[in-house]
PDB file of C-alpha atoms and ligand atoms in Angstrom:
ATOM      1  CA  UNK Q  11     -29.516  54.893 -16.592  1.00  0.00           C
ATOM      2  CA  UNK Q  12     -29.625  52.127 -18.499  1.00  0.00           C
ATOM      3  CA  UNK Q  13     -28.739  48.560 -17.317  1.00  0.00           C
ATOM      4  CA  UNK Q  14     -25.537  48.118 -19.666  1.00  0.00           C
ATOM      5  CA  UNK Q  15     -24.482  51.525 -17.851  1.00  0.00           C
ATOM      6  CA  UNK Q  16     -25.004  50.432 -14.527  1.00  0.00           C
ATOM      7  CA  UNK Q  17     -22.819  47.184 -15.031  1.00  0.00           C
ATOM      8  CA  UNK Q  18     -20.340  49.188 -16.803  1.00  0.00           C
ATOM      9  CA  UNK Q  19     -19.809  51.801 -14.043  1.00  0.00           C
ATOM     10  CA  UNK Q  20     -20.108  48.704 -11.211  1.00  0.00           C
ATOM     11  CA  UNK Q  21     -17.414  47.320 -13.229  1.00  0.00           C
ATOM     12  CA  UNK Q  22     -15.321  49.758 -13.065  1.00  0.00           C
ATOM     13  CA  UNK Q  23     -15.396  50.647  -9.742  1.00  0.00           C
ATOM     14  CA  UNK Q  24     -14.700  47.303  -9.166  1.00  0.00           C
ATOM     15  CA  UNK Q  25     -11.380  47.467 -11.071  1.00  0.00           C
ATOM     16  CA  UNK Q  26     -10.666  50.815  -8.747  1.00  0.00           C
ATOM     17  CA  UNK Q  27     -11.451  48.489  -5.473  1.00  0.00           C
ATOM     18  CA  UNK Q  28      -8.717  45.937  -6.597  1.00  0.00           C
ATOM     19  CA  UNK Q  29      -6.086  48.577  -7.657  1.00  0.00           C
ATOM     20  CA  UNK Q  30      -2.764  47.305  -6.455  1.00  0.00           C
ATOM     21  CA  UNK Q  31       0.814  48.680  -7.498  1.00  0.00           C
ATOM     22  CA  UNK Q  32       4.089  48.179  -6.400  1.00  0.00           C
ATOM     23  CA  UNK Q  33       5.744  49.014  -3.438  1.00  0.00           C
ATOM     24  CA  UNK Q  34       9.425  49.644  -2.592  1.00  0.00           C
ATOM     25  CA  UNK Q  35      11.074  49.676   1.195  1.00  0.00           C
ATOM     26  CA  UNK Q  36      14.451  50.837   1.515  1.00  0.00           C
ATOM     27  CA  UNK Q  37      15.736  50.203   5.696  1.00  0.00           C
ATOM     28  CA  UNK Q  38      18.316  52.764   6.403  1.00  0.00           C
ATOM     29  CA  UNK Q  39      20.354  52.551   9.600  1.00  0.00           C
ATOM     30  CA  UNK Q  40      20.654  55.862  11.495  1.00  0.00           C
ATOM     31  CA  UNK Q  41      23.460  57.189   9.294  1.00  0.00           C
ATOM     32  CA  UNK Q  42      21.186  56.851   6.303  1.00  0.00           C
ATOM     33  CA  UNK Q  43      23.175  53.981   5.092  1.00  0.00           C
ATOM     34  CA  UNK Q  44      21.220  51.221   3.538  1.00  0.00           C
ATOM     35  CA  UNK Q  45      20.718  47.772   5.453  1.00  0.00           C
ATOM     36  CA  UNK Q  46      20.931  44.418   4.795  1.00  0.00           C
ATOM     37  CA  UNK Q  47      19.454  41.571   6.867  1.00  0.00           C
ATOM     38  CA  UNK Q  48      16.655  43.577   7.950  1.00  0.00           C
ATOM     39  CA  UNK Q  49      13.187  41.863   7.959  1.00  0.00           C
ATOM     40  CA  UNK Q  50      10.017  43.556   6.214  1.00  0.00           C
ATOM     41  CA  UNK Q  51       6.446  42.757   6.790  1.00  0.00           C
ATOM     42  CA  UNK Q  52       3.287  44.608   5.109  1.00  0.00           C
ATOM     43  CA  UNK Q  53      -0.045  44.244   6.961  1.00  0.00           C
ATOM     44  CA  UNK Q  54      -2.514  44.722   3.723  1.00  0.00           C
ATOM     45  CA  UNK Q  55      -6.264  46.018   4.302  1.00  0.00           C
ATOM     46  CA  UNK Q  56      -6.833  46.804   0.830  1.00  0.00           C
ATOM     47  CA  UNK Q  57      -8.367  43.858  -2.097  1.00  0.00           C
ATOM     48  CA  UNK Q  58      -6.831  42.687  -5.013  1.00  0.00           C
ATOM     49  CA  UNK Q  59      -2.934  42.881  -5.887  1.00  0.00           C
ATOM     50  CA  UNK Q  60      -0.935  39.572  -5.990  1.00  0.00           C
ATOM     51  CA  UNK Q  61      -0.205  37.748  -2.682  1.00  0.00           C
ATOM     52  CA  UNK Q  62       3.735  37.293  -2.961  1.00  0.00           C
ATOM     53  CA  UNK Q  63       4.419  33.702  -3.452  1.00  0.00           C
ATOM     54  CA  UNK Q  64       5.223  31.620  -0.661  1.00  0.00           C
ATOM     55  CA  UNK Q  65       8.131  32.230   2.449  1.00  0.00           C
ATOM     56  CA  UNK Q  66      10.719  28.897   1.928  1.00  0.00           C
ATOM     57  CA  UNK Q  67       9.296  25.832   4.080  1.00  0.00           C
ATOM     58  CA  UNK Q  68      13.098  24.648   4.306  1.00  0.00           C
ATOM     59  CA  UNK Q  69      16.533  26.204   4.940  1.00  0.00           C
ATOM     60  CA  UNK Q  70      19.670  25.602   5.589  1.00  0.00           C
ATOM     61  CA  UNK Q  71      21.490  27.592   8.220  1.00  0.00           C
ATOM     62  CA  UNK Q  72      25.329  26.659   8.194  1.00  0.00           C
ATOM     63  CA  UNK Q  73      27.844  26.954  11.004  1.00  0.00           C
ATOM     64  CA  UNK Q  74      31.041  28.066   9.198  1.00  0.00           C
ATOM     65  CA  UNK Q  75      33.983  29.665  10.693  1.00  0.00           C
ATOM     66  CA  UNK Q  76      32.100  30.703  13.456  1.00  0.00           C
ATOM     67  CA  UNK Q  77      29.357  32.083  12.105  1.00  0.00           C
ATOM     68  CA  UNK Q  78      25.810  31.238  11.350  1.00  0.00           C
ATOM     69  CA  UNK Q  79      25.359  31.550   7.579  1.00  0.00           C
ATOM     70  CA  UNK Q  80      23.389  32.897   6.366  1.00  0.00           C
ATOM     71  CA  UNK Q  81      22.772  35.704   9.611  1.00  0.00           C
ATOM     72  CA  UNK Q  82      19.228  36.143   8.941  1.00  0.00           C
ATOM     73  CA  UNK Q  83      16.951  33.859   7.336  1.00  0.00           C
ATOM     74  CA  UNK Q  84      13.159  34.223   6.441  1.00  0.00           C
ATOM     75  CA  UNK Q  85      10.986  31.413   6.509  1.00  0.00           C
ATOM     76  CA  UNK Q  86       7.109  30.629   6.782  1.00  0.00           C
ATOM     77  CA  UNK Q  87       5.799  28.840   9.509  1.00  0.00           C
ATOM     78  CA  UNK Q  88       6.480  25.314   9.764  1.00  0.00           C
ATOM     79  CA  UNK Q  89       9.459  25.469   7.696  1.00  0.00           C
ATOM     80  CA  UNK Q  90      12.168  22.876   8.204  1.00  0.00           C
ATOM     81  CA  UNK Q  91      15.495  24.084   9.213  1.00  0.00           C
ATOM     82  CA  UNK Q  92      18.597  22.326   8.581  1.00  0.00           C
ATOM     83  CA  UNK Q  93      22.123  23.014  10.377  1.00  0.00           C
ATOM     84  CA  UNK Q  94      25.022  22.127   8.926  1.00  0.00           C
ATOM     85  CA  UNK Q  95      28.481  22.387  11.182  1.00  0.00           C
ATOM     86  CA  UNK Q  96      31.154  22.904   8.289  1.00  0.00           C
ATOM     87  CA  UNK Q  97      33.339  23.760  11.000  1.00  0.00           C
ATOM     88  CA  UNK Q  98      36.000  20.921  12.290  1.00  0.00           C
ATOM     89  CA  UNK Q  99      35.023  21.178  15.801  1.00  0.00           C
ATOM     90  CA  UNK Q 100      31.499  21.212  17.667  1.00  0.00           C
ATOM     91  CA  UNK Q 101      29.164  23.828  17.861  1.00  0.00           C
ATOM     92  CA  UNK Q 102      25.651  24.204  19.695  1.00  0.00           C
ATOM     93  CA  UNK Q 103      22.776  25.150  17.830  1.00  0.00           C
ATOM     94  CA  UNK Q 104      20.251  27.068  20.667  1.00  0.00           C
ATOM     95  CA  UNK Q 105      17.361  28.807  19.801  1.00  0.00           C
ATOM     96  CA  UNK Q 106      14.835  30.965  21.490  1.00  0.00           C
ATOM     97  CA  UNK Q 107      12.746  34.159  21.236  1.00  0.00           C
ATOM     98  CA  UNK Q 108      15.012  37.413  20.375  1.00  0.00           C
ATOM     99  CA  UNK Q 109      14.603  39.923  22.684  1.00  0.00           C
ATOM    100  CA  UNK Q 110      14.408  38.050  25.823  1.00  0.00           C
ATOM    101  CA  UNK Q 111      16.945  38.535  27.955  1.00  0.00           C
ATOM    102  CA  UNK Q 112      18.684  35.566  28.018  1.00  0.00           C
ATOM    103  CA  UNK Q 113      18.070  32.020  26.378  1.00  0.00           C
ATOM    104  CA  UNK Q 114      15.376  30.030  27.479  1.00  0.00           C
ATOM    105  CA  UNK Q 115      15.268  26.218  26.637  1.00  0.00           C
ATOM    106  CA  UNK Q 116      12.818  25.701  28.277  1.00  0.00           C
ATOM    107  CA  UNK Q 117       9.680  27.964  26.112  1.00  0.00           C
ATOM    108  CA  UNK Q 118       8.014  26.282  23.257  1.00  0.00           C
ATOM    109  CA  UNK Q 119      10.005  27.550  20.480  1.00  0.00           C
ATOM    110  CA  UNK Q 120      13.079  26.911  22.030  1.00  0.00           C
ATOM    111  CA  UNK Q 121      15.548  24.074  21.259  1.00  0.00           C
ATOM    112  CA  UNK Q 122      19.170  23.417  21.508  1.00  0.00           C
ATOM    113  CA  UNK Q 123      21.025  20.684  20.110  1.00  0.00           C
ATOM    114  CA  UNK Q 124      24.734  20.276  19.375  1.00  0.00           C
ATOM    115  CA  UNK Q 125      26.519  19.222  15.951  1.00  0.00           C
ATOM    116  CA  UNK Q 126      29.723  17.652  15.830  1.00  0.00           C
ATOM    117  CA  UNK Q 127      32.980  19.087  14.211  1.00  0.00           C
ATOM    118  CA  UNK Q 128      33.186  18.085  10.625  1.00  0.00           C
ATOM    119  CA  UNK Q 129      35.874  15.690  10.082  1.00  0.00           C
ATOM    120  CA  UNK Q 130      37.381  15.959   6.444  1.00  0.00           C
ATOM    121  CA  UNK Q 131      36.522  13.486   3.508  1.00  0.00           C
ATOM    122  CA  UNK Q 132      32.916  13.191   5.326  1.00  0.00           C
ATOM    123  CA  UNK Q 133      30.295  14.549   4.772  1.00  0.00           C
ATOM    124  CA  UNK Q 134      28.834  17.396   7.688  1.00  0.00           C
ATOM    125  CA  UNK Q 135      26.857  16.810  10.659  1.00  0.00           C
ATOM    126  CA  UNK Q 136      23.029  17.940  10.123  1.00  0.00           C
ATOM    127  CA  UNK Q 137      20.135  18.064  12.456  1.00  0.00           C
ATOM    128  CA  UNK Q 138      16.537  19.566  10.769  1.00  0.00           C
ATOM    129  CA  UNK Q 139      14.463  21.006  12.890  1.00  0.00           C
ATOM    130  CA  UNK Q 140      10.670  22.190  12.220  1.00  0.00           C
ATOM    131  CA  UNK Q 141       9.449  25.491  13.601  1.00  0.00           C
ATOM    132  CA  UNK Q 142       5.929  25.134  14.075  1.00  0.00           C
ATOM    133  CA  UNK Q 143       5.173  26.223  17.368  1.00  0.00           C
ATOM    134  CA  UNK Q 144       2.562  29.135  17.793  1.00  0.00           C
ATOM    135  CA  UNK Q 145       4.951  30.555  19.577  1.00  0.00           C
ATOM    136  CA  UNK Q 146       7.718  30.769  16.917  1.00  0.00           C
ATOM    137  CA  UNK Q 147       6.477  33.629  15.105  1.00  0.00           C
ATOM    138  CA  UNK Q 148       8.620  36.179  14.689  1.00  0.00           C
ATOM    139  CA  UNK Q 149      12.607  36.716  15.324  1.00  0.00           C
ATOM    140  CA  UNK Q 150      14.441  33.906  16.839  1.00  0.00           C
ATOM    141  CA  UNK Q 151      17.754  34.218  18.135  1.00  0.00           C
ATOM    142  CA  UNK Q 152      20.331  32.053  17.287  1.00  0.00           C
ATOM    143  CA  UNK Q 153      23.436  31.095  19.636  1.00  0.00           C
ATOM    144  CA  UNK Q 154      26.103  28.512  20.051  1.00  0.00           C
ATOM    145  CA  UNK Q 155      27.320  27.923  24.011  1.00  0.00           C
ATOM    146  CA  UNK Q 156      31.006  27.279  23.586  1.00  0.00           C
ATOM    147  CA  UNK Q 157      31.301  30.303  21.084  1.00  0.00           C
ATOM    148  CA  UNK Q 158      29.200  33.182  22.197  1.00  0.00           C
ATOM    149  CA  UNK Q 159      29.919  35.751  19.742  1.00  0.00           C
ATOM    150  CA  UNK Q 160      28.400  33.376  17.461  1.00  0.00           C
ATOM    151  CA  UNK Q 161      24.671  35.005  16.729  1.00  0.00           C
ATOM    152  CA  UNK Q 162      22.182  34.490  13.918  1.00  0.00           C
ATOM    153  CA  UNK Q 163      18.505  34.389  13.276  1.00  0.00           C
ATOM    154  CA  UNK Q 164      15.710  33.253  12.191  1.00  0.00           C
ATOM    155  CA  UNK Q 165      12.399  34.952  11.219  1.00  0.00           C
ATOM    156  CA  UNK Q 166       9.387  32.908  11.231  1.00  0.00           C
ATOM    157  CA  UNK Q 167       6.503  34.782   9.617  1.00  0.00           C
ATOM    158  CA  UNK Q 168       2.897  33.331   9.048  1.00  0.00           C
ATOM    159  CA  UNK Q 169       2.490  36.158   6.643  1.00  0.00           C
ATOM    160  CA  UNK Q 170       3.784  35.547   3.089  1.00  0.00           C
ATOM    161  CA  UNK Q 171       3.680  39.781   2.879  1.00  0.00           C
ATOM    162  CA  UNK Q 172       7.343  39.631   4.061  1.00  0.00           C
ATOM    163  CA  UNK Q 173      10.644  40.075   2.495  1.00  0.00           C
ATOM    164  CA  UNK Q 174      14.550  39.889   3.792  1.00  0.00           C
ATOM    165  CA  UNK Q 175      16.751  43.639   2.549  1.00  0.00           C
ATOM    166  CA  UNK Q 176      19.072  42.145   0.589  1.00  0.00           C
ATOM    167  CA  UNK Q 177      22.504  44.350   0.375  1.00  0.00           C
ATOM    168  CA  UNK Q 178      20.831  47.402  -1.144  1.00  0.00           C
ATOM    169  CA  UNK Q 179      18.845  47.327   2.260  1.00  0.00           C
ATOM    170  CA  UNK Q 180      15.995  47.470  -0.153  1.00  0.00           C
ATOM    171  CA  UNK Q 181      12.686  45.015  -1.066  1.00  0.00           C
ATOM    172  CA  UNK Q 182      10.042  45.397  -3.742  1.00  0.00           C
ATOM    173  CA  UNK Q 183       6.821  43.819  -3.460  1.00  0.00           C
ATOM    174  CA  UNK Q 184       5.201  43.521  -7.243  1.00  0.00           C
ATOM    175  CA  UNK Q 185       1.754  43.927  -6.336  1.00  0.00           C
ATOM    176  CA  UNK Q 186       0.370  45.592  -3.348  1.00  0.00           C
ATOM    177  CA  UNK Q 187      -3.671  46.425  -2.922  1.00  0.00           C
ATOM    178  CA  UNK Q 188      -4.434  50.065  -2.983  1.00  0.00           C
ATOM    179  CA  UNK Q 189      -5.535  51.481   0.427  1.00  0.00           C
ATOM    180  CA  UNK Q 190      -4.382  51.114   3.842  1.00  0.00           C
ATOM    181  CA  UNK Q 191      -0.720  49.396   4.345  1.00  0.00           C
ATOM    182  CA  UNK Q 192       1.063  48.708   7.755  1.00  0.00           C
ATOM    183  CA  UNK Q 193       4.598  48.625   7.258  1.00  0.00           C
ATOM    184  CA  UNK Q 194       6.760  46.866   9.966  1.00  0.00           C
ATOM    185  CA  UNK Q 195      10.539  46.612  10.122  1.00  0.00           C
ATOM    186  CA  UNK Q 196      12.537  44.205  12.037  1.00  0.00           C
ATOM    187  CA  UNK Q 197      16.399  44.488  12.624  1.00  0.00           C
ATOM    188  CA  UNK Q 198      18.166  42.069  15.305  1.00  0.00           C
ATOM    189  CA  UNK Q 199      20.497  44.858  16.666  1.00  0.00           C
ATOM    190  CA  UNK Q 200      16.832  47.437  16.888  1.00  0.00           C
ATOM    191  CA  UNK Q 201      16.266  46.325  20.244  1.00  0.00           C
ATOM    192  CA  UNK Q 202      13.317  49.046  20.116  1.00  0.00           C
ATOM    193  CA  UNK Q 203      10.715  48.141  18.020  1.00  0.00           C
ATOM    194  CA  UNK Q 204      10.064  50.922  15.675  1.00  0.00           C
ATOM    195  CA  UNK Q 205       7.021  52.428  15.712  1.00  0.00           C
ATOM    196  CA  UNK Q 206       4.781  51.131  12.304  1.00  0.00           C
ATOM    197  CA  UNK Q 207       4.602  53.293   9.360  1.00  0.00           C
ATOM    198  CA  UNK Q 208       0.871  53.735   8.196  1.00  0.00           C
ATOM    199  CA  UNK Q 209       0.857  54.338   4.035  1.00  0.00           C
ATOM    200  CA  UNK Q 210      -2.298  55.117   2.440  1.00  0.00           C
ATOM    201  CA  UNK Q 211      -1.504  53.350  -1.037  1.00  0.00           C
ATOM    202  CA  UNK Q 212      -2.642  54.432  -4.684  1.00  0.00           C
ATOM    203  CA  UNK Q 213      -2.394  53.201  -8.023  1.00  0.00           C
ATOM    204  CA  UNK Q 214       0.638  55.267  -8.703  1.00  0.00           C
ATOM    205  CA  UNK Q 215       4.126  53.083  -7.750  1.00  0.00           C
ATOM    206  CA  UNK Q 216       5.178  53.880  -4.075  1.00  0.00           C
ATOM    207  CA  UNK Q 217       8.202  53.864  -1.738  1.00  0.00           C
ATOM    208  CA  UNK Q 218       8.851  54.530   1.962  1.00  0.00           C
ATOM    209  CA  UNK Q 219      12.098  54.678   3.857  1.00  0.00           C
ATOM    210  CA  UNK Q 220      12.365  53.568   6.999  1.00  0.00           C
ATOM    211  CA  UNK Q 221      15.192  54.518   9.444  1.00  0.00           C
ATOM    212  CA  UNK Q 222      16.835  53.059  11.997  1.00  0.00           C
ATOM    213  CA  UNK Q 223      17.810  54.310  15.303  1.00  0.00           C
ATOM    214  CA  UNK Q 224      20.744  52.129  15.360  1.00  0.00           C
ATOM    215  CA  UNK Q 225      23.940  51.834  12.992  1.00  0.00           C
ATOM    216  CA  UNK Q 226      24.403  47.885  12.695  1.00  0.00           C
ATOM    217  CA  UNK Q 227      27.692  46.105  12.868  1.00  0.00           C
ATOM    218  CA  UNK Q 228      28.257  44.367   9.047  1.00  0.00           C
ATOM    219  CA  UNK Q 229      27.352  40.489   8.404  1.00  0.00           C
ATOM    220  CA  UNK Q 230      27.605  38.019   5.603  1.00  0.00           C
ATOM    221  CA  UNK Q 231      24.404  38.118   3.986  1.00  0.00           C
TER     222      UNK Q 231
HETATM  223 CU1   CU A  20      30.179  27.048  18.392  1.00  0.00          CU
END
């Protein structure tokens, strides 16, 4: 073969290595019913595709008529939080690790503060936090000690492969490498971790459905 050839067909197979497509994840509770405020996270083997851009480095999580708002919120590592109590009286802002049994002030990635009631014609009580522990990777629960149906949460990922279901309990990711994909759903009221779906990507467009075992009570988005 002749040399032109050779770089033609390396070329090529080249392009074939760094195939990437889209891929769509639609989070269904166990009635089939699609769900918002769950968290999904892709674990990419393959080459080329576009790395999504990056989770935010801030939010703003607001106390408001005794609820966290929004429930769920996705942020890189080392993103600053801010809390804002719009409420008029105080609340506690506590954080620690979902799925341990009870709150813990005392790990690394736990913190608890508390925020003032907002008094009209000023302006509300903040407090920014920064999650950078190691050890804040992954779902943090959110609580408030004086109102304890008050829940919300906060997902610290270190991978920018990850993406909030918005109210069609659905997220598209543009560009994802062909070959192996590891796709990982997180839902605060899953208590079991579902097991990871294992997708073997191509070129052509793809979507997976993952269900959950659980049938989740409704919150603002
Ligand atoms: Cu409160």
């Amino acid at each position: 073969m002749k040399r032109a050839t050779w770089l033609m067909l390396a070329c090529v197979l080249q392009a074939a290595a760094a195939a990437a497509g889209p891929l769509t994840v639609e989070v269904v509770d166990k009635n089939g019913k699609p769900t918002p405020n769950a968290v999904v996270l892709l674990q990419v083997a393959g080459l080329g595709g576009q790395t999504p851009p990056p989770l935010p480095r801030e939010a703003t999580v607001a106390q408001e008529r005794m609820q966290f708002v929004p429930a769920v919120s996705l942020v890189a590592r080392g993103a600053r939080v801010r809390f804002v109590n719009r409420d008029p009286w105080d609340h506690h802002v506590r954080s620690s690790a979902a799925g341990a049994a009870q709150f813990t002030a005392t790990g690394k990635d736990a913190f608890e503060l508390r925020l003032p009631g907002h008094e009209e014609g000023k302006p509300a009580q903040a407090v920014e936090v920064t999650l950078d522990q190691p050890g804040v990777v992954g779902a943090n629960l959110l609580g408030c000690y004086i109102h304890g149906s008050m829940r919300g949460f906060i997902y610290v990922s270190d991978t920018p492969w990850a993406a909030k279901t918005g109210g069609d309990g659905t997220v598209r990711f543009a560009d994802v490498p062909d070959g192996p994909v590891q796709v990982r759903v997180w839902q605060a009221e899953q208590l079991i971790d579902l097991p990871p779906q294992l997708l073997q990507l191509t070129r052509a467009p793809a979507q997976v459905r993952v269900q959950l075992q659980v049938v989740p009570r409704r919150a603002r988005l």
